[in-house]
């Protein structure tokens, strides 16, 4: 599949359609300097200096700043003043060491950890669109220099590790819902698993939890896969991406919603196809099966005979049936799904928590 | 300023040291390496190291029997060598362990353990 994708993309030509990993290899081979920016669901960027990886960041992985401040290692204001002073000259990292806030060892270990963590999210999706911004530099400045091939190799190894634990990549992006009743009498959880379970409110995604707890995104996902294997968290519904996003809103309330939703999934044929491991792609595609659902219902009657056509025209006329009314009412607002399905719901669920934390950090910096 | 590389260079000055590395034990990834590794493969050694640490942390009852009684060292002796693992306690989130491989004849377990303790502390101390 990877080969098929890359060959197809190569035939298109320009570098920006290359898989992120391939583009990184090419950039490293040419010893270029700049940022490899990857769009898509988690997305992110890898910063390269003369072909060596300096840093990587992704919304799904806490960055150096989040790791240092959420753990209390650095006060918010210390971090903020280093940012203010060093951002323009790209030497935030060096400043923190020079001012005695961190040891060189701590800084290097933190940057290495954050870089490999983010690299997993940036580079693991081969289908994500990537482009290279030559000359871009990260404000952290050069702290470590990592071989690009080593980063790519480690990303592949981490993907494989996760699949060995429990092969369901949807767990990595779906909101975390602990099961209400454990599947056996005696349950053993590790300290990191406990942390995740206690903070999972049914809405927070693994990325939200990683930012909230200041823990590596990959570590959170690995624990989630383990807990999924042990039956401690609800398996993400495979139909979720194909369902219209606005039905998601009541979903966080509990397990009763998925049950009711499994019934209206008349578009079953669409679910296996869209149950691919790429939620980003399946989300925009979601409105299609949804709209096609009501349409056949509306179209079928006219050919059948005269009596049925009378109800359909207004659209509300379908109200007599069980499901059509719902779907028909949505049809006029067909623009809505586009807005909702723009991947925003997964990103915003529990985002308040992250936002609040940022505000708190900022306030602390002012104190 | 002692950075990661400096720490490993120092580790290699421990009497009998053959190789050293810093391993992320959640992923089994060698963050930094120097010298030799068992079977000349630092990555495989790191993966094995991670499994040993995780087993000790999560599957042996004598670790964490008392609250806040955290794992410090793991020492494995073989006929030909000593393998020392020292947890690196950072305040920020990371799960790292310093690994040093010692030659059995030239190495001194007590000395090596003391020096690793100092190295791991220096790496992250203010």
Short mmCIF file of C-alpha atoms in Angstrom, two decimals:
data_model
loop_
_atom_site.label_atom_id
_atom_site.label_comp_id
_atom_site.label_asym_id
_atom_site.label_seq_id
_atom_site.Cartn_x
_atom_site.Cartn_y
_atom_site.Cartn_z
CA UNK A 1 0.00 0.00 0.00
CA UNK A 2 2.84 2.33 0.88
CA UNK A 3 4.53 1.60 -2.39
CA UNK A 4 1.36 2.20 -4.27
CA UNK A 5 0.92 5.55 -2.60
CA UNK A 6 4.43 6.75 -3.12
CA UNK A 7 4.63 5.68 -6.72
CA UNK A 8 1.35 7.33 -7.42
CA UNK A 9 2.57 10.48 -5.76
CA UNK A 10 5.89 10.40 -7.49
CA UNK A 11 4.15 10.34 -10.79
CA UNK A 12 2.44 13.56 -9.77
CA UNK A 13 5.87 15.08 -9.48
CA UNK A 14 6.40 17.92 -7.00
CA UNK A 15 8.07 17.26 -3.67
CA UNK A 16 5.10 18.36 -1.64
CA UNK A 17 3.11 15.26 -2.50
CA UNK A 18 5.81 12.89 -1.22
CA UNK A 19 5.16 10.85 1.94
CA UNK A 20 6.54 12.76 4.97
CA UNK A 21 9.19 10.12 5.67
CA UNK A 22 10.42 10.09 2.08
CA UNK A 23 10.53 13.86 1.97
CA UNK A 24 12.56 13.91 5.18
CA UNK A 25 15.04 11.43 3.69
CA UNK A 26 15.39 13.57 0.59
CA UNK A 27 15.87 16.76 2.61
CA UNK A 28 18.44 15.06 4.82
CA UNK A 29 20.25 13.66 1.80
CA UNK A 30 20.57 17.16 0.35
CA UNK A 31 21.76 18.46 3.76
CA UNK A 32 19.10 21.16 3.68
CA UNK A 33 17.97 23.45 6.49
CA UNK A 34 14.34 24.24 7.20
CA UNK A 35 11.08 22.78 8.43
CA UNK A 36 9.21 19.76 7.12
CA UNK A 37 5.57 20.68 7.71
CA UNK A 38 3.01 17.89 7.69
CA UNK A 39 -0.72 18.58 7.59
CA UNK A 40 -3.40 16.08 8.39
CA UNK A 41 -4.88 14.86 11.58
CA UNK A 42 -2.23 15.29 14.22
CA UNK A 43 0.20 16.86 11.76
CA UNK A 44 3.20 18.83 12.95
CA UNK A 45 6.68 19.73 11.83
CA UNK A 46 10.22 18.38 11.84
CA UNK A 47 13.03 20.95 11.94
CA UNK A 48 16.21 20.13 10.12
CA UNK A 49 19.62 21.84 10.21
CA UNK A 50 21.95 20.82 7.42
CA UNK A 51 20.21 17.49 7.08
CA UNK A 52 20.22 16.66 10.81
CA UNK A 53 17.02 16.68 12.83
CA UNK A 54 16.97 19.36 15.54
CA UNK A 55 13.46 19.19 16.86
CA UNK A 56 9.95 18.01 16.03
CA UNK A 57 6.60 19.21 17.26
CA UNK A 58 3.02 18.03 16.95
CA UNK A 59 -0.26 18.96 18.61
CA UNK A 60 -0.49 15.34 19.76
CA UNK A 61 2.79 15.48 21.68
CA UNK A 62 3.64 17.91 24.49
CA UNK A 63 6.59 20.10 23.50
CA UNK A 64 9.63 20.96 25.58
CA UNK A 65 7.84 23.92 27.14
CA UNK A 66 4.78 21.90 28.15
CA UNK A 67 6.93 19.08 29.56
CA UNK A 68 9.05 21.44 31.63
CA UNK A 69 6.26 23.66 32.95
CA UNK A 70 3.50 21.09 33.54
CA UNK A 71 5.89 18.98 35.62
CA UNK A 72 6.80 22.05 37.65
CA UNK A 73 10.45 21.75 36.62
CA UNK A 74 10.31 25.33 35.35
CA UNK A 75 7.99 28.10 36.52
CA UNK A 76 5.73 29.40 33.80
CA UNK A 77 7.33 32.83 34.00
CA UNK A 78 10.84 31.40 33.66
CA UNK A 79 9.83 29.65 30.50
CA UNK A 80 7.99 32.70 29.22
CA UNK A 81 10.92 35.05 29.82
CA UNK A 82 13.26 32.66 28.01
CA UNK A 83 10.79 32.63 25.12
CA UNK A 84 10.57 36.41 25.08
CA UNK A 85 14.31 36.80 25.14
CA UNK A 86 15.40 33.98 22.88
CA UNK A 87 12.68 33.41 20.30
CA UNK A 88 13.85 35.99 17.81
CA UNK A 89 17.41 34.69 17.86
CA UNK A 90 16.45 30.99 18.12
CA UNK A 91 18.39 30.28 21.30
CA UNK A 92 15.68 29.59 23.90
CA UNK A 93 17.27 26.27 24.83
CA UNK A 94 20.76 27.69 25.28
CA UNK A 95 19.42 30.59 27.36
CA UNK A 96 17.76 28.28 29.87
CA UNK A 97 21.05 26.49 30.44
CA UNK A 98 23.14 29.67 30.50
CA UNK A 99 20.81 31.22 33.06
CA UNK A 100 21.14 28.13 35.22
CA UNK A 101 17.51 27.03 35.04
CA UNK A 102 18.32 23.65 33.51
CA UNK A 103 21.39 21.47 33.21
CA UNK A 104 22.64 20.71 29.73
CA UNK A 105 21.77 17.07 30.41
CA UNK A 106 18.19 17.85 31.29
CA UNK A 107 17.74 20.04 28.25
CA UNK A 108 19.19 17.45 25.90
CA UNK A 109 17.15 14.61 27.37
CA UNK A 110 13.97 16.68 27.26
CA UNK A 111 14.53 17.75 23.65
CA UNK A 112 15.43 14.21 22.57
CA UNK A 113 12.34 12.80 24.23
CA UNK A 114 10.01 15.46 22.82
CA UNK A 115 11.52 15.16 19.34
CA UNK A 116 11.14 11.40 19.01
CA UNK A 117 7.68 11.64 20.53
CA UNK A 118 6.47 14.27 18.07
CA UNK A 119 8.26 12.61 15.14
CA UNK A 120 6.05 9.57 15.61
CA UNK A 121 2.92 11.67 15.05
CA UNK A 122 4.40 13.74 12.24
CA UNK A 123 5.92 10.91 10.22
CA UNK A 124 3.73 7.88 10.90
CA UNK A 125 1.00 8.79 8.42
CA UNK A 126 2.36 8.22 4.93
CA UNK A 127 -0.73 9.69 3.30
CA UNK A 128 -0.46 13.05 5.07
CA UNK A 129 0.48 15.97 2.80
CA UNK A 130 3.95 17.28 3.54
CA UNK A 131 5.97 20.21 2.33
CA UNK A 132 9.39 21.59 3.08
CA UNK A 133 9.90 25.21 4.08
CA UNK A 134 13.54 25.90 3.35
CA UNK A 135 15.34 28.13 5.81
CA UNK A 136 12.78 27.89 8.63
CA UNK A 137 14.34 27.62 12.07
CA UNK A 138 12.80 26.68 15.39
CA UNK A 139 13.02 29.14 18.28
CA UNK A 140 14.42 26.45 20.55
CA UNK A 141 17.68 26.57 18.62
CA UNK A 142 20.11 23.73 18.05
CA UNK A 143 20.33 21.52 21.15
CA UNK A 144 20.69 18.04 19.70
CA UNK A 145 21.52 16.79 16.21
CA UNK A 146 19.85 13.52 15.27
CA UNK A 147 20.43 11.45 12.17
CA UNK A 148 17.26 11.68 10.06
CA UNK A 149 17.42 8.00 9.14
CA UNK A 150 17.51 7.09 12.84
CA UNK A 151 14.37 9.14 13.44
CA UNK A 152 12.55 7.50 10.55
CA UNK A 153 13.66 4.03 11.67
CA UNK A 154 12.49 4.67 15.21
CA UNK A 155 9.09 5.89 13.97
CA UNK A 156 8.59 2.65 12.01
CA UNK A 157 9.67 0.62 15.03
CA UNK A 158 7.20 2.44 17.27
CA UNK A 159 4.35 1.82 14.85
CA UNK A 160 5.19 -1.86 14.92
CA UNK A 161 5.46 -1.90 18.72
CA UNK A 162 1.95 -0.48 19.02
CA UNK A 163 0.55 -3.01 16.59
CA UNK A 164 2.14 -5.80 18.59
CA UNK A 165 0.34 -4.57 21.70
CA UNK A 166 -3.09 -4.16 20.09
CA UNK A 167 -3.54 -3.46 16.39
CA UNK A 168 -6.20 -0.76 16.32
CA UNK A 169 -4.87 2.67 15.31
CA UNK A 170 -8.26 4.29 15.94
CA UNK A 171 -7.48 4.10 19.66
CA UNK A 172 -4.75 6.70 19.06
CA UNK A 173 -7.19 9.44 18.08
CA UNK A 174 -10.62 8.53 19.47
CA UNK A 175 -11.89 10.00 22.74
CA UNK A 176 -10.92 7.74 25.62
CA UNK A 177 -13.88 6.07 27.33
CA UNK A 178 -13.06 3.77 30.25
CA UNK A 179 -15.40 0.80 30.48
CA UNK A 180 -17.97 1.19 33.23
CA UNK A 181 -17.66 -2.43 34.25
CA UNK A 182 -14.29 -4.19 34.05
CA UNK A 183 -14.34 -7.46 32.13
CA UNK A 184 -12.98 -9.50 35.02
CA UNK A 185 -12.94 -9.68 38.79
CA UNK A 186 -9.40 -8.53 39.35
CA UNK A 187 -7.81 -5.67 37.45
CA UNK A 188 -4.20 -4.53 37.68
CA UNK A 189 -3.24 -1.11 36.37
CA UNK A 190 0.16 0.60 36.33
CA UNK A 191 0.63 4.12 37.65
CA UNK A 192 0.56 5.71 34.17
CA UNK A 193 -2.61 3.76 33.32
CA UNK A 194 -4.25 4.97 36.49
CA UNK A 195 -3.37 8.55 35.58
CA UNK A 196 -4.97 8.16 32.18
CA UNK A 197 -8.12 6.45 33.50
CA UNK A 198 -8.66 9.05 36.20
CA UNK A 199 -8.44 11.89 33.69
CA UNK A 200 -10.41 10.27 30.89
CA UNK A 201 -13.82 11.91 30.93
CA UNK A 202 -15.22 10.35 27.79
CA UNK A 203 -14.39 13.40 25.70
CA UNK A 204 -10.63 13.85 25.96
CA UNK A 205 -8.62 12.34 23.17
CA UNK A 206 -5.19 10.79 23.80
CA UNK A 207 -3.64 14.05 22.58
CA UNK A 208 -5.70 16.04 25.10
CA UNK A 209 -4.61 13.70 27.88
CA UNK A 210 -0.95 13.95 26.89
CA UNK A 211 -1.07 17.76 26.99
CA UNK A 212 -3.07 17.77 30.21
CA UNK A 213 -0.78 15.36 32.04
CA UNK A 214 2.47 16.60 30.49
CA UNK A 215 3.31 13.07 29.41
CA UNK A 216 4.71 11.87 26.13
CA UNK A 217 1.97 11.32 23.55
CA UNK A 218 3.40 8.00 22.50
CA UNK A 219 3.54 6.75 26.09
CA UNK A 220 -0.15 7.58 26.51
CA UNK A 221 -1.06 5.76 23.33
CA UNK A 222 0.97 2.72 24.30
CA UNK A 223 -0.85 2.55 27.64
CA UNK A 224 -4.20 2.97 25.89
CA UNK A 225 -3.47 0.12 23.52
CA UNK A 226 -2.52 -2.05 26.49
CA UNK A 227 -5.72 -1.13 28.29
CA UNK A 228 -7.74 -1.78 25.16
CA UNK A 229 -6.15 -5.21 24.94
CA UNK A 230 -7.14 -5.78 28.57
CA UNK A 231 -10.68 -4.58 27.87
CA UNK A 232 -10.44 -1.59 30.22
CA UNK A 233 -11.38 1.06 27.66
CA UNK A 234 -14.21 1.03 25.17
CA UNK A 235 -13.08 0.07 21.69
CA UNK A 236 -13.56 3.10 19.43
CA UNK A 237 -16.57 2.61 17.19
CA UNK A 238 -15.53 1.87 13.68
CA UNK A 239 -18.61 3.65 12.44
CA UNK A 240 -17.78 6.91 14.17
CA UNK A 241 -15.86 8.48 11.29
CA UNK A 242 -18.59 7.75 8.80
CA UNK A 243 -21.41 9.08 10.95
CA UNK A 244 -22.30 12.76 10.63
CA UNK A 245 -20.27 14.73 13.11
CA UNK A 246 -23.21 16.55 14.60
CA UNK A 247 -24.58 13.29 15.92
CA UNK A 248 -21.38 13.12 17.94
CA UNK A 249 -22.48 15.91 20.22
CA UNK A 250 -24.69 13.83 22.49
CA UNK A 251 -22.21 10.99 22.34
CA UNK A 252 -19.97 11.88 25.32
CA UNK A 253 -22.86 11.29 27.67
CA UNK A 254 -22.47 7.56 27.67
CA UNK A 255 -22.55 4.20 26.11
CA UNK A 256 -26.23 4.36 25.31
CA UNK A 257 -25.68 6.57 22.32
CA UNK A 258 -23.55 4.22 20.28
CA UNK A 259 -26.29 1.62 20.56
CA UNK A 260 -28.92 3.90 19.12
CA UNK A 261 -26.51 5.04 16.49
CA UNK A 262 -25.61 1.59 15.29
CA UNK A 263 -29.21 1.18 14.15
CA UNK A 264 -29.45 4.18 11.80
CA UNK A 265 -26.20 3.11 10.17
CA UNK A 266 -28.02 2.06 7.08
CA UNK A 267 -24.94 3.02 5.14
CA UNK A 268 -23.16 -0.10 6.35
CA UNK A 269 -21.27 -0.58 3.12
CA UNK A 270 -19.52 2.70 3.77
CA UNK A 271 -18.23 1.73 7.18
CA UNK A 272 -15.71 -0.95 6.21
CA UNK A 273 -14.31 1.33 3.58
CA UNK A 274 -14.01 4.34 5.82
CA UNK A 275 -12.82 2.34 8.79
CA UNK A 276 -9.34 2.88 7.44
CA UNK A 277 -6.66 3.96 9.90
CA UNK A 278 -6.74 7.48 8.47
CA UNK A 279 -9.46 9.39 10.28
CA UNK A 280 -8.39 12.68 8.77
CA UNK A 281 -9.29 11.48 5.32
CA UNK A 282 -12.42 9.65 6.23
CA UNK A 283 -13.87 12.62 8.10
CA UNK A 284 -14.23 14.93 5.11
CA UNK A 285 -15.62 12.02 3.15
CA UNK A 286 -18.22 11.39 5.79
CA UNK A 287 -20.89 13.78 4.54
CA UNK A 288 -21.16 11.78 1.35
CA UNK A 289 -22.58 8.55 2.74
CA UNK A 290 -24.78 10.53 5.08
CA UNK A 291 -26.36 12.59 2.37
CA UNK A 292 -26.67 9.61 0.12
CA UNK A 293 -28.67 7.96 2.91
CA UNK A 294 -31.66 10.26 2.78
CA UNK A 295 -31.48 10.82 -0.93
CA UNK A 296 -32.26 7.28 -1.99
CA UNK A 297 -35.18 7.43 0.38
CA UNK A 298 -36.39 10.56 -1.34
CA UNK A 299 -35.60 9.36 -4.81
CA UNK A 300 -37.08 5.92 -4.54
CA UNK A 301 -40.64 7.03 -3.98
CA UNK A 302 -41.02 9.11 -7.16
CA UNK A 303 -40.26 6.28 -9.58
CA UNK A 304 -42.49 3.89 -7.65
CA UNK A 305 -45.66 5.83 -8.08
CA UNK A 306 -47.63 9.04 -7.67
CA UNK A 307 -48.87 8.79 -4.07
CA UNK A 308 -45.42 8.84 -2.49
CA UNK A 309 -44.07 11.89 -4.39
CA UNK A 310 -46.57 14.10 -2.65
CA UNK A 311 -44.91 13.82 0.77
CA UNK A 312 -41.27 14.20 -0.30
CA UNK A 313 -41.29 17.70 -1.85
CA UNK A 314 -41.22 19.68 1.36
CA UNK A 315 -38.74 17.28 2.87
CA UNK A 316 -40.62 17.30 6.15
CA UNK A 317 -43.26 15.21 4.47
CA UNK A 318 -41.19 12.14 5.26
CA UNK A 319 -41.95 12.61 8.91
CA UNK A 320 -44.28 9.67 8.82
CA UNK A 321 -41.40 7.19 8.78
CA UNK A 322 -39.05 6.33 11.59
CA UNK A 323 -35.68 7.52 10.40
CA UNK A 324 -36.17 9.55 7.24
CA UNK A 325 -37.51 12.61 9.05
CA UNK A 326 -34.24 13.09 10.92
CA UNK A 327 -32.13 12.68 7.86
CA UNK A 328 -34.41 14.74 5.65
CA UNK A 329 -34.33 17.63 8.04
CA UNK A 330 -30.58 17.61 7.96
CA UNK A 331 -30.44 17.65 4.23
CA UNK A 332 -31.11 21.36 3.78
CA UNK A 333 -28.33 22.14 6.22
CA UNK A 334 -25.91 20.08 4.18
CA UNK A 335 -23.30 22.76 4.71
CA UNK A 336 -23.18 22.00 8.39
CA UNK A 337 -21.47 18.66 8.08
CA UNK A 338 -18.63 20.33 6.21
CA UNK A 339 -17.97 22.62 9.13
CA UNK A 340 -18.38 19.96 11.72
CA UNK A 341 -16.63 17.22 9.84
CA UNK A 342 -13.56 19.40 9.38
CA UNK A 343 -11.86 17.26 12.04
CA UNK A 344 -12.66 19.91 14.57
CA UNK A 345 -14.69 17.86 17.02
CA UNK A 346 -11.88 15.50 17.95
CA UNK A 347 -9.53 18.44 18.29
CA UNK A 348 -11.87 20.50 20.42
CA UNK A 349 -13.19 17.84 22.70
CA UNK A 350 -11.62 18.50 26.06
CA UNK A 351 -9.75 21.36 24.51
CA UNK A 352 -11.13 23.67 27.17
CA UNK A 353 -8.95 21.86 29.62
CA UNK A 354 -5.87 22.50 27.54
CA UNK A 355 -6.89 26.10 26.98
CA UNK A 356 -7.45 26.60 30.68
CA UNK A 357 -4.04 25.17 31.39
CA UNK A 358 -2.43 27.54 28.91
CA UNK A 359 -4.19 30.48 30.50
CA UNK A 360 -3.09 29.33 33.91
CA UNK A 361 0.50 29.04 32.73
CA UNK A 362 0.33 32.49 31.21
CA UNK A 363 -1.12 33.96 34.40
CA UNK A 364 1.56 32.33 36.47
CA UNK A 365 4.11 33.88 34.20
CA UNK A 366 2.68 37.31 34.92
CA UNK A 367 2.73 36.88 38.65
CA UNK B 1 28.27 21.74 31.38
CA UNK B 2 27.71 18.00 31.57
CA UNK B 3 25.52 16.99 28.65
CA UNK B 4 24.42 13.53 27.63
CA UNK B 5 27.60 12.78 25.68
CA UNK B 6 29.77 13.97 28.53
CA UNK B 7 27.86 11.72 30.91
CA UNK B 8 28.52 8.70 28.74
CA UNK B 9 32.21 9.59 28.37
CA UNK B 10 32.43 9.73 32.13
CA UNK B 11 30.67 6.39 32.40
CA UNK B 12 33.35 4.88 30.19
CA UNK B 13 36.00 5.97 32.71
CA UNK B 14 34.46 3.68 35.33
CA UNK B 15 37.01 0.88 35.85
CA UNK B 16 36.15 -2.05 33.60
CA UNK B 17 33.52 -0.20 31.53
CA UNK B 18 33.05 -1.71 28.09
CA UNK B 19 29.99 0.20 26.87
CA UNK B 20 27.33 2.60 28.08
CA UNK B 21 24.01 3.98 26.95
CA UNK B 22 20.97 5.93 28.05
CA UNK B 23 17.77 4.06 27.24
CA UNK B 24 14.16 5.19 27.09
CA UNK B 25 12.49 2.24 28.74
CA UNK B 26 8.95 2.89 27.55
CA UNK B 27 9.99 2.40 23.95
CA UNK B 28 13.26 0.50 24.35
CA UNK B 29 15.09 3.13 22.37
CA UNK B 30 18.75 4.02 22.98
CA UNK B 31 18.74 7.81 23.31
CA UNK B 32 22.55 7.91 23.38
CA UNK B 33 25.20 5.21 23.15
CA UNK B 34 28.97 4.79 23.38
CA UNK B 35 31.44 1.92 23.38
CA UNK B 36 30.47 -1.67 22.86
CA UNK B 37 27.09 -3.35 23.30
CA UNK B 38 26.22 -6.98 23.90
CA UNK B 39 26.17 -8.65 20.47
CA UNK B 40 27.44 -5.34 19.03
CA UNK B 41 23.86 -4.14 18.77
CA UNK B 42 22.96 -1.13 20.89
CA UNK B 43 19.36 -1.08 19.67
CA UNK B 44 18.70 -4.70 20.53
CA UNK B 45 20.43 -4.23 23.87
CA UNK B 46 18.22 -1.22 24.59
CA UNK B 47 15.07 -3.16 23.75
CA UNK B 48 16.19 -5.89 26.15
CA UNK B 49 17.08 -3.35 28.81
CA UNK B 50 13.63 -1.83 28.57
CA UNK B 51 11.99 -5.20 29.09
CA UNK B 52 14.08 -5.90 32.17
CA UNK B 53 13.23 -2.50 33.68
CA UNK B 54 9.55 -2.87 32.94
CA UNK B 55 9.50 -6.34 34.41
CA UNK B 56 11.15 -5.09 37.58
CA UNK B 57 8.86 -2.09 37.78
CA UNK B 58 5.56 -3.72 37.07
CA UNK B 59 5.88 -7.44 37.62
CA UNK B 60 7.96 -7.88 40.74
CA UNK B 61 6.30 -7.33 44.06
CA UNK B 62 9.43 -6.23 45.90
CA UNK B 63 9.57 -3.02 43.89
CA UNK B 64 7.15 -0.39 45.18
CA UNK B 65 6.04 -2.51 48.08
CA UNK B 66 6.11 0.69 50.10
CA UNK B 67 4.74 3.98 48.75
CA UNK B 68 7.42 6.20 47.19
CA UNK B 69 9.95 3.39 47.41
CA UNK B 70 11.01 3.66 43.79
CA UNK B 71 13.34 1.51 41.78
CA UNK B 72 16.93 2.79 41.84
CA UNK B 73 19.32 0.23 40.41
CA UNK B 74 19.16 -3.09 38.67
CA UNK B 75 22.31 -5.17 38.73
CA UNK B 76 22.66 -8.28 36.63
CA UNK B 77 25.81 -10.32 36.94
CA UNK B 78 26.88 -12.89 34.41
CA UNK B 79 29.94 -15.15 34.34
CA UNK B 80 31.74 -12.64 32.13
CA UNK B 81 30.41 -9.26 33.14
CA UNK B 82 28.33 -6.91 35.21
CA UNK B 83 25.34 -5.07 33.75
CA UNK B 84 24.28 -2.07 35.77
CA UNK B 85 21.09 -0.10 35.24
CA UNK B 86 20.52 3.15 37.06
CA UNK B 87 17.22 5.00 36.82
CA UNK B 88 17.62 8.64 35.74
CA UNK B 89 15.05 10.65 37.67
CA UNK B 90 14.08 13.74 35.74
CA UNK B 91 11.41 16.06 37.07
CA UNK B 92 9.78 16.34 33.67
CA UNK B 93 8.16 13.32 32.07
CA UNK B 94 10.74 10.85 30.79
CA UNK B 95 11.47 7.28 31.52
CA UNK B 96 15.22 6.89 31.23
CA UNK B 97 17.79 4.49 32.53
CA UNK B 98 21.59 4.67 32.41
CA UNK B 99 23.14 1.36 31.39
CA UNK B 100 26.80 0.45 31.84
CA UNK B 101 28.38 -2.83 30.84
CA UNK B 102 31.44 -3.80 32.88
CA UNK B 103 34.09 -6.39 32.33
CA UNK B 104 33.86 -8.88 35.16
CA UNK B 105 37.60 -9.10 35.84
CA UNK B 106 38.40 -5.39 35.81
CA UNK B 107 35.12 -4.08 37.14
CA UNK B 108 34.25 -3.39 40.77
CA UNK B 109 30.55 -3.51 41.43
CA UNK B 110 30.49 -1.17 44.42
CA UNK B 111 32.68 1.47 42.80
CA UNK B 112 30.72 1.32 39.57
CA UNK B 113 27.42 1.67 41.35
CA UNK B 114 28.58 4.72 43.29
CA UNK B 115 29.90 6.39 40.17
CA UNK B 116 26.76 5.71 38.18
CA UNK B 117 24.70 7.17 40.96
CA UNK B 118 26.76 10.36 40.79
CA UNK B 119 26.57 10.48 36.99
CA UNK B 120 22.82 10.06 36.90
CA UNK B 121 22.40 12.77 39.53
CA UNK B 122 24.79 15.19 37.83
CA UNK B 123 22.97 14.77 34.54
CA UNK B 124 19.79 16.28 35.91
CA UNK B 125 20.81 18.16 39.07
CA UNK B 126 20.73 21.92 39.11
#
